[in-house]
């Protein structure tokens, strides 16, 4: 992924803990990562670039669910690595569905 910003740990923690999605925190996170995820998709998965907006939205929704479920473990991987794998998996799933 290109130019992945440093994510404040408190931002990830706040998104993970919140019972309701805090609009300010979500917008901050979305502004940081939506362009990065879209760029990665276009660079690595050009054949589905026309679906980038939908895939990015899928990534964001799944990411919040993963954070809420406590499935992201910072001790196992940096956030940028975790995000890169998540984006790639979602893109690959989308490619498989197109092949069916």
CSV table of C-alpha atoms in Angstrom, one decimal, residues 1-7 29-30 32-45 55-56 59-60 63 78-91:
chain,number,residue,atom,x,y,z
A,1,UNK,CA,0.0,0.0,0.0
A,2,UNK,CA,1.3,3.4,-0.7
A,3,UNK,CA,1.8,6.0,2.0
A,4,UNK,CA,0.0,4.3,4.8
A,5,UNK,CA,-0.4,6.9,7.5
A,6,UNK,CA,0.5,6.3,11.1
A,7,UNK,CA,-2.7,5.4,12.9
A,29,UNK,CA,-10.3,7.0,10.2
A,30,UNK,CA,-12.1,7.0,6.9
A,32,UNK,CA,-6.9,8.5,6.6
A,33,UNK,CA,-7.5,5.1,5.1
A,34,UNK,CA,-10.1,5.3,2.3
A,35,UNK,CA,-7.7,6.8,-0.3
A,36,UNK,CA,-4.9,4.3,0.7
A,37,UNK,CA,-7.2,1.3,0.3
A,38,UNK,CA,-8.5,2.6,-3.0
A,39,UNK,CA,-5.0,3.2,-4.3
A,40,UNK,CA,-3.9,-0.3,-3.2
A,41,UNK,CA,-6.9,-1.9,-5.0
A,42,UNK,CA,-6.2,-0.1,-8.2
A,43,UNK,CA,-2.5,-0.9,-8.2
A,44,UNK,CA,-2.8,-4.5,-7.2
A,45,UNK,CA,-6.1,-5.5,-8.6
A,55,UNK,CA,-14.8,-2.9,-2.3
A,56,UNK,CA,-13.4,0.0,-0.2
A,59,UNK,CA,-13.3,-3.2,3.6
A,60,UNK,CA,-14.4,-0.4,6.0
A,63,UNK,CA,-12.8,-3.6,9.4
A,78,UNK,CA,1.2,-4.0,12.6
A,79,UNK,CA,-2.0,-2.3,11.6
A,80,UNK,CA,-0.8,-1.6,8.1
A,81,UNK,CA,0.0,-5.3,7.6
A,82,UNK,CA,-3.3,-6.3,9.0
A,83,UNK,CA,-5.1,-3.9,6.7
A,84,UNK,CA,-3.1,-4.9,3.6
A,85,UNK,CA,-4.1,-8.6,4.2
A,86,UNK,CA,-7.7,-7.7,4.8
A,87,UNK,CA,-7.9,-5.6,1.6
A,88,UNK,CA,-6.2,-8.3,-0.5
A,89,UNK,CA,-8.6,-11.0,0.9
A,90,UNK,CA,-11.7,-9.0,0.1
A,91,UNK,CA,-10.4,-8.2,-3.4
